[in-house]
PDB file of C-alpha atoms in Angstrom:
ATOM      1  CA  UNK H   1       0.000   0.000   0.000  1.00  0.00           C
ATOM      2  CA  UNK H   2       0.910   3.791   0.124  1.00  0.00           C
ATOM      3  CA  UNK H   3       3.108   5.045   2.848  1.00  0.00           C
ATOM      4  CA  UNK H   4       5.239   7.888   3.276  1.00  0.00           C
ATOM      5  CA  UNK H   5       8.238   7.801   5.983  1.00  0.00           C
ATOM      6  CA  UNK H   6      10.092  10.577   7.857  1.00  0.00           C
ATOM      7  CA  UNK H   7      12.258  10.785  10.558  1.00  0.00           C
ATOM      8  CA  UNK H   8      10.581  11.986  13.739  1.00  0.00           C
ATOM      9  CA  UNK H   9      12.861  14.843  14.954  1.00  0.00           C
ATOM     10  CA  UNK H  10      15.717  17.146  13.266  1.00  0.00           C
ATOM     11  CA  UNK H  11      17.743  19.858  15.666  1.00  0.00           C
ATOM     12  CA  UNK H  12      19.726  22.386  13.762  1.00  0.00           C
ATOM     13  CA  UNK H  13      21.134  25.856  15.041  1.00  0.00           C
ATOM     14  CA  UNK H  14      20.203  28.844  14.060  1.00  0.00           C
ATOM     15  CA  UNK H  15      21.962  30.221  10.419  1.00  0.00           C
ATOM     16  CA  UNK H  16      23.052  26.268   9.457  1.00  0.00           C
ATOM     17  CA  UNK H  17      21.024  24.517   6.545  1.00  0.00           C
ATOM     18  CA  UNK H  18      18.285  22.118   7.623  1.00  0.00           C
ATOM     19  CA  UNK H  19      17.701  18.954   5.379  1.00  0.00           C
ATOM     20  CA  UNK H  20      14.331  17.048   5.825  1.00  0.00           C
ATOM     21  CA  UNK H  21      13.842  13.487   4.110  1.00  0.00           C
ATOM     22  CA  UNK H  22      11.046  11.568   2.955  1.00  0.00           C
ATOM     23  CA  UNK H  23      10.922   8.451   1.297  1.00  0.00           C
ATOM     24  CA  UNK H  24       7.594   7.348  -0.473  1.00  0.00           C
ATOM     25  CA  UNK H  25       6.135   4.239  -1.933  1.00  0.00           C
ATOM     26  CA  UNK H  26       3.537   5.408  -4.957  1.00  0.00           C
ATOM     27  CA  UNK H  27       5.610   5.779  -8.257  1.00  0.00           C
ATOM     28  CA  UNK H  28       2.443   6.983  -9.686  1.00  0.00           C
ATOM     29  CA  UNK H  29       2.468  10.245  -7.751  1.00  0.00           C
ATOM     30  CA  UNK H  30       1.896  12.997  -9.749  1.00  0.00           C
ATOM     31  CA  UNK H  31       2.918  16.107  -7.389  1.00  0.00           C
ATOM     32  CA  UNK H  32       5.265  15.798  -4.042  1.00  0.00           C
ATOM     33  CA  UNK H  33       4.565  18.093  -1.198  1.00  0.00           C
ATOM     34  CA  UNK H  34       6.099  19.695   1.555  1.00  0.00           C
ATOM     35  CA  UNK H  35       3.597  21.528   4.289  1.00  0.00           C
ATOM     36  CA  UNK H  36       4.452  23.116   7.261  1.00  0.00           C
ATOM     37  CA  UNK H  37       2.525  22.882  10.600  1.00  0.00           C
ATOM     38  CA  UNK H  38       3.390  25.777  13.341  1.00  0.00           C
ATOM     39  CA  UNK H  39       2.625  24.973  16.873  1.00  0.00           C
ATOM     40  CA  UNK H  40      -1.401  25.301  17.697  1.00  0.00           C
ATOM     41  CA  UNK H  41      -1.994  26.033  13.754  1.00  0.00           C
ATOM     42  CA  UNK H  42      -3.026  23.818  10.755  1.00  0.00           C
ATOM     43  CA  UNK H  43      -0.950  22.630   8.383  1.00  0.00           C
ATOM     44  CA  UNK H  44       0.239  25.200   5.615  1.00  0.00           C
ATOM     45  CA  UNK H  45       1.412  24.160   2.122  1.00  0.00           C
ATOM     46  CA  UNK H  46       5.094  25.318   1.784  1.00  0.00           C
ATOM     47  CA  UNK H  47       6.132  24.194  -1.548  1.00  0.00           C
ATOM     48  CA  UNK H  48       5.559  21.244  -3.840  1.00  0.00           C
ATOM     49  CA  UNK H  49       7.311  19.478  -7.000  1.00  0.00           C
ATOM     50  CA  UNK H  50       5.842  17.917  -9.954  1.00  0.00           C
ATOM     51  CA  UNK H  51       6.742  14.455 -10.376  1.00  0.00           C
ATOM     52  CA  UNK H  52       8.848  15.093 -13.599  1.00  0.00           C
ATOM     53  CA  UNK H  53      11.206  17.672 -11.619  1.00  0.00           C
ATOM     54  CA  UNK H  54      14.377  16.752 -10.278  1.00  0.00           C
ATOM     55  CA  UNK H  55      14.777  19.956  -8.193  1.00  0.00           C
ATOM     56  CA  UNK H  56      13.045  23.003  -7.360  1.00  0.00           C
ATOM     57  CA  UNK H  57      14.195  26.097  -5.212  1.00  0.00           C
ATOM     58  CA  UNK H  58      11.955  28.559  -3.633  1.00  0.00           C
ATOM     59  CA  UNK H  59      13.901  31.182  -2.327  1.00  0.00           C
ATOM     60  CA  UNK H  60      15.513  29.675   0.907  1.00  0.00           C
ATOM     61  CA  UNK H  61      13.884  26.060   0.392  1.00  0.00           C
ATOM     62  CA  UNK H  62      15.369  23.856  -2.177  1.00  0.00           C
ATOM     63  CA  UNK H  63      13.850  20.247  -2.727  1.00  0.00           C
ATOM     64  CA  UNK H  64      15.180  17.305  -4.391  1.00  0.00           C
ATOM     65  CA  UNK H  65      13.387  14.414  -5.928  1.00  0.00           C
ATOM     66  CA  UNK H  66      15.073  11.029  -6.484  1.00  0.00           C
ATOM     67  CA  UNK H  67      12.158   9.166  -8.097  1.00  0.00           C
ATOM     68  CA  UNK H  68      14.618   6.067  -8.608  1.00  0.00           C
ATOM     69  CA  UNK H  69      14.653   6.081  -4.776  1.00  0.00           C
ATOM     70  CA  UNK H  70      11.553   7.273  -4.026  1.00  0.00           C
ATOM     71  CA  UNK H  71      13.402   9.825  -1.871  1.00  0.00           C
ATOM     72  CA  UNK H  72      12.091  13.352  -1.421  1.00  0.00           C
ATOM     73  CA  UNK H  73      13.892  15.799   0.421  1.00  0.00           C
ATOM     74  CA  UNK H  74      13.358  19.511   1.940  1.00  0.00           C
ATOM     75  CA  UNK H  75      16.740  21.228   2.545  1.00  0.00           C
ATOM     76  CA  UNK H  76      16.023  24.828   4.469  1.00  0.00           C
ATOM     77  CA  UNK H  77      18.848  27.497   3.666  1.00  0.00           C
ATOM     78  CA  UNK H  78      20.484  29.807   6.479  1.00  0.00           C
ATOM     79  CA  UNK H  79      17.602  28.103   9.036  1.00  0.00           C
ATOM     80  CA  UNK H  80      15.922  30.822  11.554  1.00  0.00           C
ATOM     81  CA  UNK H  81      14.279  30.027  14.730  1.00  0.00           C
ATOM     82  CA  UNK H  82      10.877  31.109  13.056  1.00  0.00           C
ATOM     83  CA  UNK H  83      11.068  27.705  11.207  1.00  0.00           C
ATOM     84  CA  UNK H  84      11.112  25.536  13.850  1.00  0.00           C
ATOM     85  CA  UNK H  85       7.383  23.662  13.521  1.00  0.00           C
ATOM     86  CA  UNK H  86       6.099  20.273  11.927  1.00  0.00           C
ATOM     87  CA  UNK H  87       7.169  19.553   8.453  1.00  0.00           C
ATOM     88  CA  UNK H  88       5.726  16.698   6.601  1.00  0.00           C
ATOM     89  CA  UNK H  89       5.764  15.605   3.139  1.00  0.00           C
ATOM     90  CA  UNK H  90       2.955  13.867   1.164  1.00  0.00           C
ATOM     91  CA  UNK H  91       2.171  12.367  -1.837  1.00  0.00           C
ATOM     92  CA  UNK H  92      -0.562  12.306  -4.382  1.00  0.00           C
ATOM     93  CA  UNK H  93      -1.887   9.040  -4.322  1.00  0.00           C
ATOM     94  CA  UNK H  94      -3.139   7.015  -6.819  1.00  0.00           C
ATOM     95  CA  UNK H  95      -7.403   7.739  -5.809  1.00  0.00           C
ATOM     96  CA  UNK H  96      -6.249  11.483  -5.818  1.00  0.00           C
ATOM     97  CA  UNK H  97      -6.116  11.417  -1.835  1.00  0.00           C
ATOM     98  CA  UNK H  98      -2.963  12.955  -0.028  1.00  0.00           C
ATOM     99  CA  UNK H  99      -0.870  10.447   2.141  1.00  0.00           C
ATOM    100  CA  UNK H 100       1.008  12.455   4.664  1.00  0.00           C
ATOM    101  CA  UNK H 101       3.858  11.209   6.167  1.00  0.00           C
ATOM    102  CA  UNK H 102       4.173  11.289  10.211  1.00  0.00           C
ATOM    103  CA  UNK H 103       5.853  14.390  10.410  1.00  0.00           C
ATOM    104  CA  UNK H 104       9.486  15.860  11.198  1.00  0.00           C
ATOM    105  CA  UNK H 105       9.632  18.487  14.508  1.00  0.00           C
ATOM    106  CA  UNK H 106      12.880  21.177  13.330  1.00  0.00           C
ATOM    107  CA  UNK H 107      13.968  22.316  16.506  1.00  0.00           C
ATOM    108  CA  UNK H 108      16.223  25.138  16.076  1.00  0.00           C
ATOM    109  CA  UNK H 109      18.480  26.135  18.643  1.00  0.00           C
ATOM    110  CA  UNK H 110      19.202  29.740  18.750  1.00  0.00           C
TER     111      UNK H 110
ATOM    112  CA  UNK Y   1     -11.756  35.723   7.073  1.00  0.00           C
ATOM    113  CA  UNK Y   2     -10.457  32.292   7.187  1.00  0.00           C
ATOM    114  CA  UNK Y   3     -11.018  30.046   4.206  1.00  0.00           C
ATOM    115  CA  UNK Y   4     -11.468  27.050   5.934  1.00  0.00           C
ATOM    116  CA  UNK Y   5     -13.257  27.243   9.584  1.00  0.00           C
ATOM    117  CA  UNK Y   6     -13.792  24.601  12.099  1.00  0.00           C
ATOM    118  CA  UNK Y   7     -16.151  24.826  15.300  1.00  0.00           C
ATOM    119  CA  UNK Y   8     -15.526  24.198  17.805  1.00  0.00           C
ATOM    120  CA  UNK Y   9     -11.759  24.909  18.806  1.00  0.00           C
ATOM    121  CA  UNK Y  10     -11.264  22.780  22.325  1.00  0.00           C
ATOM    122  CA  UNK Y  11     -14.183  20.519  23.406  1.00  0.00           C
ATOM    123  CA  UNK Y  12     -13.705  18.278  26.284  1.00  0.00           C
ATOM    124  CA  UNK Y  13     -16.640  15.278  26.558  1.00  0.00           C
ATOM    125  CA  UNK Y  14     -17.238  11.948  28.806  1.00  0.00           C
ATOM    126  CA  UNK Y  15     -17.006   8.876  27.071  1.00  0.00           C
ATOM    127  CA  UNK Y  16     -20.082   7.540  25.347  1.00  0.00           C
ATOM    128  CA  UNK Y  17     -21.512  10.977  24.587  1.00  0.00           C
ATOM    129  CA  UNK Y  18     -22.391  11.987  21.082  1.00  0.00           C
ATOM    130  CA  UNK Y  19     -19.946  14.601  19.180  1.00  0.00           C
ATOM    131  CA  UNK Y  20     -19.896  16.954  16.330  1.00  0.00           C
ATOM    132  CA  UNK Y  21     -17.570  18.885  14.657  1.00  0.00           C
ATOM    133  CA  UNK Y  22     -17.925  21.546  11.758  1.00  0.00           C
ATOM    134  CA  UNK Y  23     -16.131  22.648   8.721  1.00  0.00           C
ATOM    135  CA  UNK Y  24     -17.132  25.356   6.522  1.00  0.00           C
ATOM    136  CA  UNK Y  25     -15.203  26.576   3.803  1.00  0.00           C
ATOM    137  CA  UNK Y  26     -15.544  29.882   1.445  1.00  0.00           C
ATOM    138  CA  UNK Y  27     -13.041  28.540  -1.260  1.00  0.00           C
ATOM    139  CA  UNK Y  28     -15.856  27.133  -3.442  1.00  0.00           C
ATOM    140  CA  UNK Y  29     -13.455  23.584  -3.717  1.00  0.00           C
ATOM    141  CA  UNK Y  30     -15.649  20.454  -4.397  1.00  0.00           C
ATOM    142  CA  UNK Y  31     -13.525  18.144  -2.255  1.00  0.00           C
ATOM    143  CA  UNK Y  32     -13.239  18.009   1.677  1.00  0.00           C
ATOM    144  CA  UNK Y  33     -11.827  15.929   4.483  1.00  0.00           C
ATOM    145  CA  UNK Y  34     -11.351  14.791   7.584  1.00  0.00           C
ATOM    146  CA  UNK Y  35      -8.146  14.019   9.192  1.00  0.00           C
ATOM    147  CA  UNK Y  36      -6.964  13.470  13.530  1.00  0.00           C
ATOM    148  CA  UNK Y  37      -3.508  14.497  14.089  1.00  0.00           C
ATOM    149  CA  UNK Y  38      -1.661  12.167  16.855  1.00  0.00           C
ATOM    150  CA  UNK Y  39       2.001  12.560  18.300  1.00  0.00           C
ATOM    151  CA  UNK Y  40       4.094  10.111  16.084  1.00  0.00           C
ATOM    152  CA  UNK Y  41       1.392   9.011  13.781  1.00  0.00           C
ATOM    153  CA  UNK Y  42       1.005  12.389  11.524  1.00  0.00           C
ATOM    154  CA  UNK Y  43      -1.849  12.816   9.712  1.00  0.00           C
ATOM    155  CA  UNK Y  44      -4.754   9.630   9.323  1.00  0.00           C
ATOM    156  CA  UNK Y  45      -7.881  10.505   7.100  1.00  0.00           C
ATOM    157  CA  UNK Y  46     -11.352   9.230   8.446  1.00  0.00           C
ATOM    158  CA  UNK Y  47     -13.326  10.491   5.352  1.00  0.00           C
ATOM    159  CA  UNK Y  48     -13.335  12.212   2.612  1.00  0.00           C
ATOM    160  CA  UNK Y  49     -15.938  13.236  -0.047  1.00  0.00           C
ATOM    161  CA  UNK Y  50     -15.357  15.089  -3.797  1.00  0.00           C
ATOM    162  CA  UNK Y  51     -18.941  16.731  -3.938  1.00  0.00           C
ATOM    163  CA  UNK Y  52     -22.012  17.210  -2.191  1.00  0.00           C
ATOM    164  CA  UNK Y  53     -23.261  13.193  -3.200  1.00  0.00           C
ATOM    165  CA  UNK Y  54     -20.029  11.602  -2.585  1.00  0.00           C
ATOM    166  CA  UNK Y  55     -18.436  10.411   0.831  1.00  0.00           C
ATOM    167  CA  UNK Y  56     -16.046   7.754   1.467  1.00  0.00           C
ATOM    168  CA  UNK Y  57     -14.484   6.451   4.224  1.00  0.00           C
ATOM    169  CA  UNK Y  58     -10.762   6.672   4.505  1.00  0.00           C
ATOM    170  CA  UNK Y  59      -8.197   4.579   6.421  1.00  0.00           C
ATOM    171  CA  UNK Y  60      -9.632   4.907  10.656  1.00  0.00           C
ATOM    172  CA  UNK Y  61     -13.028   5.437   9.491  1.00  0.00           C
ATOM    173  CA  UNK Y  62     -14.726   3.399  12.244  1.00  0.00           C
ATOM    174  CA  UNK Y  63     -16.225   5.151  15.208  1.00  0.00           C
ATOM    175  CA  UNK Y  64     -16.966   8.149  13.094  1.00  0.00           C
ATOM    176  CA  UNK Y  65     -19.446   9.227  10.705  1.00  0.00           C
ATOM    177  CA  UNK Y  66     -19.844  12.408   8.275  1.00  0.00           C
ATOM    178  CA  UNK Y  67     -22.199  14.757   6.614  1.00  0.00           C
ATOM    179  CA  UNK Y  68     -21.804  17.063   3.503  1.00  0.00           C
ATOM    180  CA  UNK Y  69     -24.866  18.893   3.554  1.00  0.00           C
ATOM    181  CA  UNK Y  70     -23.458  21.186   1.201  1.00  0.00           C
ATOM    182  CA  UNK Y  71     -20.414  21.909  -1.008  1.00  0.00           C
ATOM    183  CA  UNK Y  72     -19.014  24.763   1.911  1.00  0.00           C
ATOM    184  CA  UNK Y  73     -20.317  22.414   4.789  1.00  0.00           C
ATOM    185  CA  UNK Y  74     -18.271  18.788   6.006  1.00  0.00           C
ATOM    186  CA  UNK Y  75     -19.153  17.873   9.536  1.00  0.00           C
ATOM    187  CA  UNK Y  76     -17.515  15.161  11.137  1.00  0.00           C
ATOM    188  CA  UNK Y  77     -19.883  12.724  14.091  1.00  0.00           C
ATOM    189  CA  UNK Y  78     -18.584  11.048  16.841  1.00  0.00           C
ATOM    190  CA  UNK Y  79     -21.733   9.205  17.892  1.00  0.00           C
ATOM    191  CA  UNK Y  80     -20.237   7.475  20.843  1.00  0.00           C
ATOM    192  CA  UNK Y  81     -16.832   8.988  21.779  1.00  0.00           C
ATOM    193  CA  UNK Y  82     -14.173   6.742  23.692  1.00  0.00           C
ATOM    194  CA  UNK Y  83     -10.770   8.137  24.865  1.00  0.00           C
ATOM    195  CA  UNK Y  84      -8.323   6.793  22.270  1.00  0.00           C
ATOM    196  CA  UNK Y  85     -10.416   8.969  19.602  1.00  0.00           C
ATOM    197  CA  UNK Y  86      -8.573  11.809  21.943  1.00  0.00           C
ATOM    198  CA  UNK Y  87      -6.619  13.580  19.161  1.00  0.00           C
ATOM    199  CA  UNK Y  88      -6.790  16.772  16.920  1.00  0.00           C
ATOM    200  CA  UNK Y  89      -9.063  16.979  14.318  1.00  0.00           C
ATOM    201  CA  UNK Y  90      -8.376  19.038  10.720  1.00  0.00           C
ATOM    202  CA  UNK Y  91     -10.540  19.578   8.182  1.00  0.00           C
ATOM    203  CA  UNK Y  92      -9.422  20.483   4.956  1.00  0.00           C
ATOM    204  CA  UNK Y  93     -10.524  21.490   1.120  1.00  0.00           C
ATOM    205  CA  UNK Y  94      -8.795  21.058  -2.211  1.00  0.00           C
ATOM    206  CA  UNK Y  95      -8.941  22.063  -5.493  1.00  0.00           C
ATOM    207  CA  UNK Y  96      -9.181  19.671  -8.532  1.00  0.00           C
ATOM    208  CA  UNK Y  97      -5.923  20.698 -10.833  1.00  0.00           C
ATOM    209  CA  UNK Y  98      -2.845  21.161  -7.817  1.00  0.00           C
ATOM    210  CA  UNK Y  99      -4.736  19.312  -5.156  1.00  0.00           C
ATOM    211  CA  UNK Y 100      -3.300  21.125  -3.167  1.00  0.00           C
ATOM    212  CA  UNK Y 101      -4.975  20.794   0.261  1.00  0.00           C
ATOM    213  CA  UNK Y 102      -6.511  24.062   2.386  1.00  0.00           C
ATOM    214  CA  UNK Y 103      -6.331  23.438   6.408  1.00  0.00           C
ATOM    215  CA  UNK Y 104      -8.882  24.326   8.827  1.00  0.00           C
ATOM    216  CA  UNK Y 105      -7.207  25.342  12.450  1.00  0.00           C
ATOM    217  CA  UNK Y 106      -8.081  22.182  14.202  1.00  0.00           C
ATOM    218  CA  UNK Y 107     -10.195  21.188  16.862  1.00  0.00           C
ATOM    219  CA  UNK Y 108      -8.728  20.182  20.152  1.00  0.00           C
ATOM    220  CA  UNK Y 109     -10.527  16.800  21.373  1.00  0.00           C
ATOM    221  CA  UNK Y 110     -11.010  15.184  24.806  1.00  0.00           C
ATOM    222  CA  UNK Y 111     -12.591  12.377  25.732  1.00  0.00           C
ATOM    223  CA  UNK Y 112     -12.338  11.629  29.401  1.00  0.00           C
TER     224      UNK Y 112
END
């Protein structure tokens, strides 16, 4: 079936990079996501790739797609403590649901 | 305004009482859902429906029940809570081209 994996927990300090990773099982995802869930909040889309892309870069966010690994991966440039939250990726399935992985907490240590 | 709203915020209940929670959303998107949010588990879907006619049950679906009584409104039933259903509950919309989903800000569930 379709699951998405991340690691629970990343700690970075403030001004390093931050690298978030995601593996996935559905090849036949169309679009990759990465959304962002601040403490007491919802979860907000931060960026997404289209299945065909190998990278994209949104200002400080660059992700990478290995679709050979089924690897997805959320690297956060020059990290500030206003990004520490919930990241999580998710996938397109193939009935056009989302399948969110379980989350990874950035703590970022001033 | 919000886009995607979600009454209440916090409720605290006993165990066996009957629960509801709202959704209503002003982005005009056909599709809604229904997810709870536990530590270490992310995101699990109860339900889900594309349009007004349509629900489906997703992957925790029993204990719960829904109701799209129209395309802005997707409430979520809890006719006899227990405390493992003790979690935070999203709603959420999407549109048909990105699917790209909308979150509501959660409601904060206890059951004691």
């Amino acid at each position: 079936g379709e699951d998405v994996e991340q690691s629970l927990f990343l700690s970075v300090r403030e001004g390093d990079s931050s690298v978030i990773n995601c593996t996935y099982t559905d090849s036949s995802s169309t679009y990759l996501y990465w959304y962002k869930q601040e403490p007491g909040a919802g979860l907000q889309l931060l960026t997404y790739i289209f299945s065909n892309m190998d990278m994209k870069q949104d200002q400080r966010l660059t992700v990478l797609l290995n679709k050979k690994d089924k690897h997805l991966s959320l690297r956060i440039a020059d990290t500030q403590t206003g990004d520490s939250a919930i990241y999580f990726c998710a996938e397109s399935g193939a009935t056009n649901k989302l399948i969110f992985g379980t989350g990874t907490l950035l703590a970022v240590q001033p | 305004d919000a886009d995607v709203t979600q009454t209440p915020r916090n409720r605290i209940t006993k165990t066996g009482k009957r629960i509801m929670l709202e959704c209503s959303q002003t982005k005009g998107h056909d599709r809604m859902y229904w997810y709870r949010q536990d530590p270490g588990l992310g995101l699990r879907l109860i339900y889900y429906s594309f349009d007004v006619k349509d629900i489906n049950k997703g992957e925790i679906s029993d204990g719960y029940s829904v109701s799209r009584q129209a395309q802005a409104k997707f409430s979520l039933s809890l006719e006899s809570a227990i405390p493992n259903q003790t979690a935070l509950y999203f709603c959420a919309t999407s549109d048909l081209i990105l699917g790209e989903q909308f979150f509501g800000p959660g409601t904060r569930l206890t059951v004691l």
